Coordinates of C-alpha atoms in Angstrom, one line a residue:
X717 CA -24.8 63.4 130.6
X718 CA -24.4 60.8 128.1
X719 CA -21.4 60.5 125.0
X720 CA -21.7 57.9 122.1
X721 CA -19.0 57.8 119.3
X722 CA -19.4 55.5 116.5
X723 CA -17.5 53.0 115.9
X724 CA -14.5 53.8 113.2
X725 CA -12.1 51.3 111.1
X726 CA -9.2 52.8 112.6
X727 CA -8.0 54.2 116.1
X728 CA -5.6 56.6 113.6
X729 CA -8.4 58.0 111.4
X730 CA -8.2 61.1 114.0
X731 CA -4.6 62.0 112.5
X732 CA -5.8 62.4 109.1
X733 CA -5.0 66.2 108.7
X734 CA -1.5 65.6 110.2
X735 CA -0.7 62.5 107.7
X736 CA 2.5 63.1 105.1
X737 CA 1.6 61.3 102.7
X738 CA -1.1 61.0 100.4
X739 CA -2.1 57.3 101.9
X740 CA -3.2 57.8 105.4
X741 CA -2.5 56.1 108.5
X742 CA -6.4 54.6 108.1
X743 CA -5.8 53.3 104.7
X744 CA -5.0 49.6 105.1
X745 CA -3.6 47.3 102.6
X746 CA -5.7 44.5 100.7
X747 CA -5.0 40.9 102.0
X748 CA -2.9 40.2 99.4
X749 CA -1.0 43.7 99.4
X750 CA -0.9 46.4 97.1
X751 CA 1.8 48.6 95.3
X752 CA 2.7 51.3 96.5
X753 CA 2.5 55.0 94.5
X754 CA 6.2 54.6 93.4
X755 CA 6.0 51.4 92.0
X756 CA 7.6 49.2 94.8
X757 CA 5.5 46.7 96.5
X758 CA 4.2 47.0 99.6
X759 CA 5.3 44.9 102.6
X760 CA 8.7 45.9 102.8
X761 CA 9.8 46.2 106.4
X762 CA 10.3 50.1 107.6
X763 CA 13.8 51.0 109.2
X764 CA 13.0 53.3 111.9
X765 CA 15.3 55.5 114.2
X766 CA 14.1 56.5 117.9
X767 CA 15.8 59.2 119.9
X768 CA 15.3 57.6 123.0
X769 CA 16.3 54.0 124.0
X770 CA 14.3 52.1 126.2
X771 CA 14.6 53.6 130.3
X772 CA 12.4 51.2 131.7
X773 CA 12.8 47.7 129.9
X774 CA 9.9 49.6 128.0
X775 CA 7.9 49.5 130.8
X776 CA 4.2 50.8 129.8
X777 CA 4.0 53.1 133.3
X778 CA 7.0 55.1 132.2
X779 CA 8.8 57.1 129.6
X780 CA 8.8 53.9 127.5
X781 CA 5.2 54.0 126.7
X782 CA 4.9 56.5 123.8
X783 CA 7.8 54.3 122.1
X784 CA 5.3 51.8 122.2
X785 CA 2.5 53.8 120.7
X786 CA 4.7 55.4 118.1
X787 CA 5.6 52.0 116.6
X788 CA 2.1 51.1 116.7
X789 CA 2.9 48.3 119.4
X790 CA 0.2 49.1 122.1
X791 CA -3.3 50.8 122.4
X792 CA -5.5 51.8 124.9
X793 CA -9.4 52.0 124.9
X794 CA -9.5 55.1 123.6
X795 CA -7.3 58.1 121.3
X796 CA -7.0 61.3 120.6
X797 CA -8.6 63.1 117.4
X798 CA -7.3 66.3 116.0
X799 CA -8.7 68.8 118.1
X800 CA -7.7 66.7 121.2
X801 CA -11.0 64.9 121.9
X802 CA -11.1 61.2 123.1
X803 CA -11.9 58.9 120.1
X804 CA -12.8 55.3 119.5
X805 CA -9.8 53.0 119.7
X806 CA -10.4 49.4 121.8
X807 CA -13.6 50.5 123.0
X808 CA -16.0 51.2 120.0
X809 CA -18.5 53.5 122.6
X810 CA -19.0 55.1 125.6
X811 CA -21.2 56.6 128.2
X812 CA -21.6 58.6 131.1
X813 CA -23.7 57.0 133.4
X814 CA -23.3 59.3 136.4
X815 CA -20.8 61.6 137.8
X816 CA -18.6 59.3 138.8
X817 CA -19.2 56.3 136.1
X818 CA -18.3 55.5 132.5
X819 CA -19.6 52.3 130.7
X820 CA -17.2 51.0 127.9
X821 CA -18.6 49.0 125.1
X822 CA -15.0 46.6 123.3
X823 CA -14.4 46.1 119.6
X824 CA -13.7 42.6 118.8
X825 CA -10.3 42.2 119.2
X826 CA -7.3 40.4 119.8
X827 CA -4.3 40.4 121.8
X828 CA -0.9 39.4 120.5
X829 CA -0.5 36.1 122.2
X830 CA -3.8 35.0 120.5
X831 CA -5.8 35.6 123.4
X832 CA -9.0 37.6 123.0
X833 CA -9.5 41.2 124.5
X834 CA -12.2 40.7 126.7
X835 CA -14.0 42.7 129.2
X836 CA -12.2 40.9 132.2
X837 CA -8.3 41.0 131.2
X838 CA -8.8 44.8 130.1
X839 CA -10.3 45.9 133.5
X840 CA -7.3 43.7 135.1
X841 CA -4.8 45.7 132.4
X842 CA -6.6 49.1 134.1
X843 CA -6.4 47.9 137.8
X844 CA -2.5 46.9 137.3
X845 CA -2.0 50.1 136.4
X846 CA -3.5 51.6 139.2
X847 CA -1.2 49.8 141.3
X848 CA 2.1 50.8 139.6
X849 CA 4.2 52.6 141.5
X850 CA 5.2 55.2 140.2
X851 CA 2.0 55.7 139.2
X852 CA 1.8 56.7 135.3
X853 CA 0.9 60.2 134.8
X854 CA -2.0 60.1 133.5
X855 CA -3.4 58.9 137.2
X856 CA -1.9 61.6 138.8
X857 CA -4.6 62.1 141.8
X858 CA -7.1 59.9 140.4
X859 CA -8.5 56.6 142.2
X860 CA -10.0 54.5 139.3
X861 CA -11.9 50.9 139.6
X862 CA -12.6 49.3 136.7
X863 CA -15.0 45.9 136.2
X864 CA -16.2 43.6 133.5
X865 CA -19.8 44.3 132.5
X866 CA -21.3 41.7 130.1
X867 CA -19.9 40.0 126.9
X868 CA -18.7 43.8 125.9
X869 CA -18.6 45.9 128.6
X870 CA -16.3 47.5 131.2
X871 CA -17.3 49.8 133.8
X872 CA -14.9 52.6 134.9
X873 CA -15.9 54.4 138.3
X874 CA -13.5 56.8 140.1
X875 CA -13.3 58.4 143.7
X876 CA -14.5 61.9 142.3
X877 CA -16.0 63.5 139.2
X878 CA -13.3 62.9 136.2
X879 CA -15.4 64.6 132.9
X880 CA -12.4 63.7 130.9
X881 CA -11.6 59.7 131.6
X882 CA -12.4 58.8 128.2
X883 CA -9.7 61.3 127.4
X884 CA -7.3 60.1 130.1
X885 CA -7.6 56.4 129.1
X886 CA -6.3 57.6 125.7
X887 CA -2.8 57.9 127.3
X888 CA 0.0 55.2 126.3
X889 CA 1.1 54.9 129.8
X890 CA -2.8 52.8 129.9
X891 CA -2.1 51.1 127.1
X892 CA -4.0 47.3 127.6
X893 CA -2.1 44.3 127.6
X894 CA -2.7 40.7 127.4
X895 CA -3.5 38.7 131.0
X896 CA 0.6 36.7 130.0
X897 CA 2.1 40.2 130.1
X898 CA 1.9 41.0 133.9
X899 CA 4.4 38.4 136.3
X900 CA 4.2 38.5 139.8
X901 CA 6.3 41.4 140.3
X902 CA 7.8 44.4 138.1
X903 CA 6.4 46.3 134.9
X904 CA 4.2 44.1 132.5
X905 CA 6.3 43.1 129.5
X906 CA 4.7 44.2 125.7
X907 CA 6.9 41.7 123.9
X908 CA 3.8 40.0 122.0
X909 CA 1.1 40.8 124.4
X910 CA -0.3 44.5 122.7
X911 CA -2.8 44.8 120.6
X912 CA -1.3 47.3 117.8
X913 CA -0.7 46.3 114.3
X914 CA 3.3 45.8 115.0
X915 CA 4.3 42.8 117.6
X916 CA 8.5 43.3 119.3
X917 CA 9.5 40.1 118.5
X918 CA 13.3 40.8 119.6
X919 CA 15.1 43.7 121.8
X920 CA 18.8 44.0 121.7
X921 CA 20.2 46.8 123.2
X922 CA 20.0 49.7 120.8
X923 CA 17.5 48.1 118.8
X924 CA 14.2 46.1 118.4
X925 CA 12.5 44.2 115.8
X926 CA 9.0 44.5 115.0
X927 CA 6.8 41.9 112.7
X928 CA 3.0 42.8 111.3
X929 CA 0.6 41.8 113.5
X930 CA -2.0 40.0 110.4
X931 CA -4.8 39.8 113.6
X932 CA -5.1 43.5 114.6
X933 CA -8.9 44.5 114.6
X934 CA -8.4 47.6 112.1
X935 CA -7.0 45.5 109.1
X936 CA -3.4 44.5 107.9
X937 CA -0.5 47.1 108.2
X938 CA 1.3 48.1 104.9
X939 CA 4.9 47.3 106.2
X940 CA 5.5 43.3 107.2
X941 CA 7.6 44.9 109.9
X942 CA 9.9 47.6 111.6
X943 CA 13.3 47.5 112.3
X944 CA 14.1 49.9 115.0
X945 CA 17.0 51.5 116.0
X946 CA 17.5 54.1 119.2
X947 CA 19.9 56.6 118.2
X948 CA 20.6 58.9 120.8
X949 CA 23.0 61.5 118.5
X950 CA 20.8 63.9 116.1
X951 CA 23.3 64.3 113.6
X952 CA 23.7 60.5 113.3
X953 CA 19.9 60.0 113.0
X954 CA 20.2 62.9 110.3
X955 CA 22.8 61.5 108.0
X956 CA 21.4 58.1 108.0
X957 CA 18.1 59.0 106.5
X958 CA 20.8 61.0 104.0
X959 CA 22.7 58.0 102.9
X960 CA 19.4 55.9 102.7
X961 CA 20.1 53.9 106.0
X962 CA 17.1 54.9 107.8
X963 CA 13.5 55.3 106.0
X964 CA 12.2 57.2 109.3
X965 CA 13.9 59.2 111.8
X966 CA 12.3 61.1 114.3
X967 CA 13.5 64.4 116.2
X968 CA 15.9 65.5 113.6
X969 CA 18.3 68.5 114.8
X970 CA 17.4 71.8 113.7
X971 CA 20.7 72.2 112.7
X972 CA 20.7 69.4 110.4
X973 CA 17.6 70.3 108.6
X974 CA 19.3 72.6 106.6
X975 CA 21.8 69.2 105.8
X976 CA 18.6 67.4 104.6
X977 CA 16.7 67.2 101.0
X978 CA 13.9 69.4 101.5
X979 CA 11.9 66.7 100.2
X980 CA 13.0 64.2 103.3
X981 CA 12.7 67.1 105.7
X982 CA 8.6 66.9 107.5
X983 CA 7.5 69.6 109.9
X984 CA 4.5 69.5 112.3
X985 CA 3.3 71.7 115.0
X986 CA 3.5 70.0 118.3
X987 CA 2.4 70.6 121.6
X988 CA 6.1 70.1 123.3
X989 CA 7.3 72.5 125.5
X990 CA 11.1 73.5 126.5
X991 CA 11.5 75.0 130.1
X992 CA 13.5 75.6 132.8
X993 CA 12.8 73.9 136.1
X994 CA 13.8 75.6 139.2
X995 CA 14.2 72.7 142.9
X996 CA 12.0 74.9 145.0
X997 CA 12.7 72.6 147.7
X998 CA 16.0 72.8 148.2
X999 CA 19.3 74.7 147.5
X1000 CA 19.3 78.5 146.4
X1001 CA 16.0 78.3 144.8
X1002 CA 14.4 77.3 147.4
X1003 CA 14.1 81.5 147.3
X1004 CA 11.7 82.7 145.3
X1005 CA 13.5 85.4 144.8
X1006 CA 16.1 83.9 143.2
X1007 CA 14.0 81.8 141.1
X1008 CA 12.4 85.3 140.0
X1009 CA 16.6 86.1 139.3
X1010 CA 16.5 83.3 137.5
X1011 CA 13.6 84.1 135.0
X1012 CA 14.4 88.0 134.6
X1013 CA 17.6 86.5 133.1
X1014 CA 16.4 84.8 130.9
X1015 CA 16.1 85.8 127.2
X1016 CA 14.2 83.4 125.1
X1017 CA 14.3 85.4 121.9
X1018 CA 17.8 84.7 121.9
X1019 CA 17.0 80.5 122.3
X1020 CA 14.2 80.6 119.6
X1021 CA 16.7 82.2 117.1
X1022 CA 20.2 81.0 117.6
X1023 CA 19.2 77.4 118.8
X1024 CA 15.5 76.0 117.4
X1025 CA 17.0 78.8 114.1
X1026 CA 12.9 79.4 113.6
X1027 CA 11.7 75.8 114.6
X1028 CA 10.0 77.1 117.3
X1029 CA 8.0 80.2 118.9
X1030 CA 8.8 82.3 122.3
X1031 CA 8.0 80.6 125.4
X1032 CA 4.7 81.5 126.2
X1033 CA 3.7 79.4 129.2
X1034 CA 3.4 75.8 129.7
X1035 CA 1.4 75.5 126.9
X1036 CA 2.6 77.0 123.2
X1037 CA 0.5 77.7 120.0
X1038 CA 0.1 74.3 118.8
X1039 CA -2.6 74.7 121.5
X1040 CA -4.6 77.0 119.6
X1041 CA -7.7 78.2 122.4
X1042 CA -4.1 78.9 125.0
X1043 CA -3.7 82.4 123.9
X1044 CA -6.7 84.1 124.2
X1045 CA -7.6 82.8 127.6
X1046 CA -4.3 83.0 129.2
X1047 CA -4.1 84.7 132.7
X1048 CA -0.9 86.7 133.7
X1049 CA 0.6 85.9 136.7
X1050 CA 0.7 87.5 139.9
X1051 CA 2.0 87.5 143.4
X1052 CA 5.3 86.9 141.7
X1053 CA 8.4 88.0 143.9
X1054 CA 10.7 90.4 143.2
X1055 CA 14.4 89.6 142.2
X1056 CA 17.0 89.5 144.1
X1057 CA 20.8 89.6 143.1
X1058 CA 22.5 86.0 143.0
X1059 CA 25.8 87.6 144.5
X1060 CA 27.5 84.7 142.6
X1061 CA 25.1 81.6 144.2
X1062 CA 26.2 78.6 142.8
X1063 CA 23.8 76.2 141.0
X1064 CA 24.2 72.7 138.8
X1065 CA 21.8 73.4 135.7
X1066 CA 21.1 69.8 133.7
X1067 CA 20.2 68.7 131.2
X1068 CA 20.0 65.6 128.8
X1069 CA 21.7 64.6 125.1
X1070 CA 18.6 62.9 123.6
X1071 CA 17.2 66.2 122.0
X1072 CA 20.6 67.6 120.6
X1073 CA 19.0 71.4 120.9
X1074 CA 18.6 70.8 124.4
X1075 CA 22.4 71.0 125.6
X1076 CA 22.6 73.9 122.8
X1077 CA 19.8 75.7 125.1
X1078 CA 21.6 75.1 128.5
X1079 CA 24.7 76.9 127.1
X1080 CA 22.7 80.0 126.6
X1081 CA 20.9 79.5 129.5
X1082 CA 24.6 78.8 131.2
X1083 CA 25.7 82.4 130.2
X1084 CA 22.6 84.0 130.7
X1085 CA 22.4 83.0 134.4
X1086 CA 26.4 83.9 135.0
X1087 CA 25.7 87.5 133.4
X1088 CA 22.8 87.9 136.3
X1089 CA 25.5 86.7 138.8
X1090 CA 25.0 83.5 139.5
X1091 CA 27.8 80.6 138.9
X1092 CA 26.3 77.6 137.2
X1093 CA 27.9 74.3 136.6
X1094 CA 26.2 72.4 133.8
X1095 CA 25.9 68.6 133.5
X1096 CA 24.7 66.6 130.3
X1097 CA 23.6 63.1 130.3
X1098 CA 22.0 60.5 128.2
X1099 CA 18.0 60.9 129.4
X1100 CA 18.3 57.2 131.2
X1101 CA 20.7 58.3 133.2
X1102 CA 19.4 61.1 134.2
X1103 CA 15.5 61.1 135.0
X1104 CA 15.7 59.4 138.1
X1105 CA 18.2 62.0 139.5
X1106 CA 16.3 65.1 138.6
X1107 CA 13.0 63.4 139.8
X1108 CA 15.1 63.3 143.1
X1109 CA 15.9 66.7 143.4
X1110 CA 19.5 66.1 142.9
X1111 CA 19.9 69.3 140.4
X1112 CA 19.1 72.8 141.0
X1113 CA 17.8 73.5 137.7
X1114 CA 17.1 71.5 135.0
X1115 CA 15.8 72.0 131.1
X1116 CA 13.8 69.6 129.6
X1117 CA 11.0 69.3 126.2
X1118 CA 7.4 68.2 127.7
X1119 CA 4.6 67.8 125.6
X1120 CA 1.8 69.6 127.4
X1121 CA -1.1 67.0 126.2
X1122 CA 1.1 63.9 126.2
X1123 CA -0.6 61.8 129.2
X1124 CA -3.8 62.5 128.8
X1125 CA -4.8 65.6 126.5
X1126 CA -6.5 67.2 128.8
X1127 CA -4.9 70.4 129.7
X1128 CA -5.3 70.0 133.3
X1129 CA -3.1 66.5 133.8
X1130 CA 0.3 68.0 133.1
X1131 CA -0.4 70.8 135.9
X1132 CA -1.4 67.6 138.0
X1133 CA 1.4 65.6 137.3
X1134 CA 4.1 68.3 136.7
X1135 CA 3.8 70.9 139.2
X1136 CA 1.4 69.4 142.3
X1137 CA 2.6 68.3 146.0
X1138 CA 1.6 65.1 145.1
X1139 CA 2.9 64.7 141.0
X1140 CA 4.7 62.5 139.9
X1141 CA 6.9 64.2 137.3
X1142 CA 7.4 67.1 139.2
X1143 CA 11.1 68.0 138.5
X1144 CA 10.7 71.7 140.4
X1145 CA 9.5 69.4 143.3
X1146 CA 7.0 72.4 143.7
X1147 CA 4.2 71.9 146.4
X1148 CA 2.3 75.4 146.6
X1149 CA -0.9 75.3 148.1
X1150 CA -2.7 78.0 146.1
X1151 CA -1.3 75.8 143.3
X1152 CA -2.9 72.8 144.3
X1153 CA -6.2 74.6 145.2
X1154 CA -6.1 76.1 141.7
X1155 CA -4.9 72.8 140.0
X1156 CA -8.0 70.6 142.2
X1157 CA -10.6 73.1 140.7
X1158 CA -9.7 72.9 136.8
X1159 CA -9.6 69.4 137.6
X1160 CA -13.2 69.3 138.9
X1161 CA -14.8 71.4 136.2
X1162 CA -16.3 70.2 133.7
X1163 CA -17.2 71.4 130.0
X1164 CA -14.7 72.0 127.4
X1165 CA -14.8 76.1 127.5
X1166 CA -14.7 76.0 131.3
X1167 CA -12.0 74.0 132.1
X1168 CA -10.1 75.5 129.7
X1169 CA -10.7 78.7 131.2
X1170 CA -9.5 76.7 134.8
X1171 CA -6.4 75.4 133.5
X1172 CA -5.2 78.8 132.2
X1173 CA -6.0 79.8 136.1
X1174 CA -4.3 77.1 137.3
X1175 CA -1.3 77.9 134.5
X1176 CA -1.0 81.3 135.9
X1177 CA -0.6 80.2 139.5
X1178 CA 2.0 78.0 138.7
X1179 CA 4.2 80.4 136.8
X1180 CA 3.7 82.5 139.8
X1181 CA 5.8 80.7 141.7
X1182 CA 8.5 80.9 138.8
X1183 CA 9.1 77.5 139.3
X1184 CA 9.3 76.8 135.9
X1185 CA 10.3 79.4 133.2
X1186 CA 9.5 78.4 129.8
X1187 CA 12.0 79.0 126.9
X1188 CA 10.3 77.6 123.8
X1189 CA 7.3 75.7 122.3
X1190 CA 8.5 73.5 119.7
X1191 CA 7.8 71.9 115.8
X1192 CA 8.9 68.3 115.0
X1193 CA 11.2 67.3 112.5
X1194 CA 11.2 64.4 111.1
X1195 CA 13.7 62.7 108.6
X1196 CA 11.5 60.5 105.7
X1197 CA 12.8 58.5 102.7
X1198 CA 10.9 59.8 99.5
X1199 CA 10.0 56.3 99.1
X1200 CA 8.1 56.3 102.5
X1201 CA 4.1 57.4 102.8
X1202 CA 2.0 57.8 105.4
X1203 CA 4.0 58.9 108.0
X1204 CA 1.9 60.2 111.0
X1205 CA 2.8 63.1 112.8
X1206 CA 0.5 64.5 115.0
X1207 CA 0.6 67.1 118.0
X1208 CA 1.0 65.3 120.6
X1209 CA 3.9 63.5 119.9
X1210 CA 1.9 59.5 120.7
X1211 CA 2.0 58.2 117.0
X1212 CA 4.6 57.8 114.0
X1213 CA 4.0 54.8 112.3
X1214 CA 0.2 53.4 111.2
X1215 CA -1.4 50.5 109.4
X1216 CA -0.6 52.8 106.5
X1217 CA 3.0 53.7 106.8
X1218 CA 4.9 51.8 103.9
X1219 CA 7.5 51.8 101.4

């Protein structure tokens, strides 16, 4: 089996349909700039506000790395297109040359630092991240070797059959850095070592400043820069696009839309996912019968209305509408176990602040579970300081918002990642064997339809367990000055500001 894609002018021209604004994120500016629709130049720096600071010293393994990608800071060889297939990005081609091997063709590019991106330092960038521990996600159970093949080339084998690495190298967590970003020890640093059109030239704390990168291989960005901000609190992030102190803000509360001009106020469909994750290893839901308490007490209705107040459907199963073939081939569960009564079993439900909804959602969840009989305690923290708790199993049930096809957009790596013996974001620290088995064979089959068909198998397994029950599948909202255009929102949750976004 062999795939060729052309070569495009821009890694974003996939996000067209999702754009907000008339100019798209592939538009680029002419060398000497351009005016913008309103009458303002272009070039102006963009004042952006994150939800999430910085966990890892934005570390490209971690949480951190789709910060990078949505200020346009790092790419890997390949992206995402609209209907989740992998599309050109540093690699201009591909092909299959066996079951096991890919062959990469690079664009002419550079690196940050001035460097060149050659065949050599990007097959070092992969092999780093192969050795990262925790490995990113989007490696879950994959053994990868990558080697420099001519003037353009690199070479990607792995252990076993992987029919969607050109997909999987489109996560952030493999984004490709210069040779000066990787020390001796730790996480590679991105400061001026990507290859996106913004460069971090400074990180303070709560903030970061970004300056055009004039070198990047798919023409000039709009905006001479972005000055970010991480703003934890919603209603702070909503009020500063208000008063004009913030041109972009992402995740705005739903109960602040209302607050907002309905001309600032942008909606997309997105691919995230709100659950509930039960510790299956230890504590009282180490029972599956009280996990199966746990998720016959549970009333999402109630969540979609009074909390998301419409921005959001019914949870469904790990994956939600915005990924439109889910529906028709999901599987319903079975083998589940039958409830039994908590008898007043107490449990420490968590959550984090960074989402404001999501402490909104463990309230009702709260009551929900104490009318069933069970006596929850609930803890809220700032994400940061709480990951690396939950990953330990230090909760007994914890609510969080997953995008299904962050890592990799392939179906198949969050149920790798997520919910395997072996994942490494499993926070129900589930390790099923019929799981697994079902897991290992979507990730072995190949052709779009069929593995589809696998992961929905494999989906149906995993809810079996009622290891994780989910409560909603969200929409973004995102705060944007009228003055702003080209605003990329897109599904899976990687991008937010292109070679076109200006003011």
């Amino acid at each position: 089996m062999q795939v060729r894609v052309q070569s495009i002018k821009s890694p974003f021209r996939f996000l067209a349909v999702l754009v907000l604004a008339p100019c798209l994120a592939g538009c680029f500016a002419s060398p000497g700039g351009e005016s913008s629709s309103n009458g303002g130049q272009s070039g102006s720096r963009l004042r952006v506000a994150l939800a999430f600071p910085p966990a890892e010293n934005f570390s490209p393994y971690g949480a951190d790395a789709t910060l990078l990608s949505r200020l346009g800071v790092t790419e890997g060889l390949t992206a995402l297109d609209a209907n989740g297939s992998a599309a050109p990005a540093l690699a201009e081609s591909w092909r299959r040359e066996n079951d096991r091997t890919w062959r990469f063709t690079l664009r002419e590019a550079t690196f940050q630092d001035g460097a060149d991106v050659t065949p050599s330092a990007v097959a070092a960038a992969l092999t780093r991240a192969t050795k990262a521990k925790p490995a990113p996600a989007a490696l879950a159970g994959v053994t990868l070797d990558a080697k420099a093949d001519g003037d353009r080339g690199i070479r990607v084998t792995t252990a076993a059959a992987d029919p969607v690495l050109p997909m999987r190298l489109s996560s952030p967590s493999l984004a490709i850095l210069s040779p000066k970003a990787y020390g001796e020890k730790g996480n590679p640093d991105p400061v001026g070592t990507a290859t996106g059109p913004f460069e971090i030239t400074k990180v303070n704390g709560g903030s970061a400043t970004l300056d055009r990168f004039d070198d990047y291989w798919g023409g000039r960005a709009q905006a001479s820069g972005i000055d970010a901000r991480f703003v934890k609190d919603g209603t702070a992030r909503a009020n500063a696009v208000r008063t004009g102190d913030i041109d972009i803000a992402e995740a705005i509360p739903v109960a602040q839309a209302a607050t907002l001009d309905k001309a600032t106020l942008k909606e997309a469909g997105t691919t995230r996912t709100t659950s509930l994750q039960l510790n299956t290893e230890a504590g009282p839901f180490k029972d599956p019968k009280l996990r199966a308490a746990a998720r016959t007490a549970i009333d999402s209705s109630t969540i979609v209305k009074g909390v998301f107040e419409g921005y959001a459907d019914r949870g469904a199963g790990i994956y939600g509408p915005a990924v439109t073939w889910a529906e028709s081939k999901r599987v319903k569960p079975a083998g589940r176990a039958d409830a039994a009564e908590p008898d007043g079993e107490r449990i420490t439900l968590a959550t984090y602040d960074n989402r404001p909804e999501l402490p909104e959602v463990a309230q009702v969840v709260q009551q929900q579970l104490e009318k069933a009989g069970f006596k929850v305690k609930l803890e809220v923290r700032e994400y940061s300081r709480l990951e690396s708790d939950a990953l330990a199993g230090k909760f007994d049930a914890f609510i969080g918002a997953r995008n299904s096809l962050l890592d990799t957009g392939d179906p198949v790596g969050v149920l790798g990642s997520d919910y395997t013996c072996d994942g490494s974001y499993n926070l129900a620290l589930l390790c099923d064997k019929n799981v697994d088995r079902a897991v290992a064979k979507a990730d072995g089959t190949d052709g779009t339809g069929e593995r589809q068909d696998a992961a929905m198998a494999a989906e149906a397994a995993i809810l079996g367990t009622d290891a994780v029950v989910p409560l909603a599948h969200q929409q973004i909202i995102a705060g944007v000055s009228t003055e702003v255009q080209g605003v990329v929102l897109d599904p899976y949750e990687r991008t937010l500001v292109g070679t076109g976004t200006r003011r």
